[in-house]
Amino acid sequence: MRPTLADRAEYLLFAGATGLGIRLGPAAADRLGSWLGGVAYHLLRTRRSVVEEQLRLAFPDRDAAWVRATAAACYRHLGREALAMLRLAGATPAGIVERTCVAGLEQLERVLAAGRGAVIVTGHLGNWEIGAAALVARGIPIDGFAQMQRNPLVNRAILEARARLGLRVFDRRGAIRRSLEALREGRVPGFVADQDARRAGVFVPFFGRLASTSPGPALVAIRAGVPLFIGIVLRRPDGRYDVRLEELESDRSGPRDAAVERLTAAFTARLEAAVREAPGQYFWLHRRWKTRPRKELGETGGSIT
């Protein structure tokens, strides 16, 4: 499909923002991103009510002042990380290694060296793009899955930036089939799987409330008979990133559907624990509990807005 005039105009803005982020350098880009995030929270109020409502649901024991302060921190973090992601277009593997510290890499490397293969799952916490880049820069061949951008010019630029770092990204449609192919090729499928999965998801606890969650990562790991690792990426105060890898354990016996649900619940529980460490680094703008279990709908009549 040929780009429209609007697509070209949007791409020019995207390219300009990318170039600006690269030229500013990390410290200045962080300051600008933080300021832009503050504007989005205080002045534009973009989805502010959603963020604060979800924080109240997740942390019912916290007062209103904490909710507002954490919501504001979330927006500042998103502003910083948005520019950090744009700066990946000018990053090098060596530069990525310098800015990241990875724990648990040896365990993943042992699994891959044994020829078993592995699946990695993460959430919208910290900076998942930099986490993936950190693993690729250390020799882990990752195939990621994402929703493609509507604008073909922007989409191509993003894919090319990822490819220069060695990260292959495919359309999330057909991710199960492509993941199994990746495993046969000796590559590691990577998923970001913590957004509302609607009726295609399985309902597992997240902050004490059932959340529709994609079963894809667990399904691939169980079908292929390989370990599922969770990757947690948190930003340090000094601007560097801590990446933690941990193999998830759960009972895989019995019916596949039940095993997938248990492994999905294990991932979600570990993600929740990490979010509790740094709630201001989580993507609260997404309505995580939007889809409700059918039995709950019959009792409550709806979902949060």
XYZ file of C-alpha atoms in Angstrom, residues 154-289:
136
model
C 7.134 4.625 10.345
C 6.713 0.864 10.562
C 9.616 0.251 8.174
C 11.870 2.690 10.051
C 11.157 0.976 13.380
C 11.759 -2.500 11.962
C 15.013 -1.373 10.322
C 16.253 0.161 13.584
C 15.543 -3.085 15.411
C 17.147 -5.140 12.659
C 20.371 -3.091 12.860
C 20.655 -4.237 16.460
C 19.997 -7.851 15.450
C 16.401 -8.036 16.700
C 13.878 -9.560 14.307
C 10.276 -8.471 14.877
C 7.219 -10.042 13.275
C 3.530 -9.197 13.190
C 1.872 -10.573 16.290
C -0.792 -12.171 14.095
C 0.346 -15.732 13.583
C 2.794 -15.463 16.481
C 2.223 -19.038 17.679
C 3.135 -20.597 14.334
C 6.083 -18.260 13.815
C 7.340 -18.909 17.378
C 7.453 -22.643 16.801
C 9.370 -22.022 13.563
C 11.786 -19.749 15.430
C 12.489 -22.486 17.970
C 13.238 -24.960 15.190
C 15.667 -22.368 13.756
C 17.487 -22.113 17.084
C 16.057 -18.683 17.871
C 14.237 -17.470 20.997
C 10.655 -16.192 20.671
C 10.015 -13.139 22.839
C 6.590 -11.882 23.899
C 5.263 -8.794 25.661
C 2.119 -10.360 27.076
C 0.501 -8.281 29.794
C -2.231 -6.359 28.009
C -5.925 -7.203 28.009
C -6.358 -10.208 25.691
C -10.154 -9.916 25.531
C -11.986 -13.212 25.068
C -8.900 -14.893 23.599
C -7.127 -14.690 26.958
C -7.086 -16.776 30.089
C -8.095 -15.134 33.348
C -5.349 -15.144 35.963
C -4.837 -12.983 39.073
C -3.064 -9.653 38.708
C -3.016 -7.479 41.836
C -5.829 -9.561 43.296
C -8.153 -9.102 40.322
C -8.628 -11.492 37.418
C -7.096 -10.163 34.198
C -7.509 -11.534 30.675
C -3.973 -12.519 29.674
C -2.515 -13.889 26.454
C -1.823 -17.622 26.753
C 0.595 -17.487 23.789
C 3.966 -17.606 25.576
C 2.917 -20.455 27.855
C 1.255 -22.336 25.003
C 4.383 -22.159 22.840
C 6.641 -23.239 25.714
C 4.409 -26.196 26.580
C 3.811 -27.308 22.992
C 7.549 -27.163 22.260
C 8.553 -28.626 25.631
C 10.948 -25.777 26.418
C 11.426 -23.499 29.440
C 9.630 -20.180 29.754
C 11.793 -17.350 31.078
C 10.488 -14.055 32.369
C 12.519 -10.966 31.601
C 12.238 -7.930 33.863
C 13.819 -4.630 32.795
C 13.988 -1.742 35.265
C 15.619 1.623 34.819
C 18.161 2.710 37.417
C 18.331 6.291 38.747
C 21.601 6.718 36.818
C 19.890 5.972 33.504
C 21.259 2.450 33.089
C 19.039 -0.636 33.048
C 18.919 -3.823 35.092
C 17.715 -6.842 33.114
C 16.710 -9.933 35.111
C 16.023 -13.350 33.609
C 14.328 -16.100 35.572
C 13.029 -19.495 34.497
C 9.394 -19.936 35.486
C 8.352 -23.173 37.141
C 4.837 -24.588 37.090
C 3.078 -27.943 36.932
C 2.789 -28.958 33.266
C 0.967 -32.227 33.875
C -2.632 -32.919 32.972
C -4.755 -31.216 30.302
C -2.891 -28.671 28.189
C -5.366 -25.863 28.856
C -4.896 -26.197 32.608
C -1.101 -26.321 32.253
C -1.127 -23.202 30.074
C -3.256 -21.369 32.627
C -0.907 -22.309 35.479
C 2.176 -21.154 33.571
C 0.441 -17.923 32.531
C -0.472 -17.315 36.167
C 3.175 -17.910 37.173
C 4.377 -15.295 34.689
C 1.742 -12.796 35.757
C 2.560 -13.258 39.448
C 6.258 -12.602 38.827
C 5.432 -9.535 36.763
C 3.208 -8.227 39.547
C 6.040 -8.615 42.036
C 8.316 -6.601 39.756
C 5.692 -3.888 39.243
C 5.407 -3.556 43.026
C 9.137 -2.786 43.074
C 8.717 0.129 40.655
C 5.045 1.039 40.107
C 6.061 4.310 38.454
C 7.715 2.355 35.633
C 4.624 0.387 34.592
C 2.361 1.197 31.632
C -0.819 1.947 33.576
C -2.393 3.730 30.593
C -3.681 0.414 29.259
C -6.979 -0.820 30.737
C -5.544 -4.036 32.134
C -8.810 -5.324 33.633
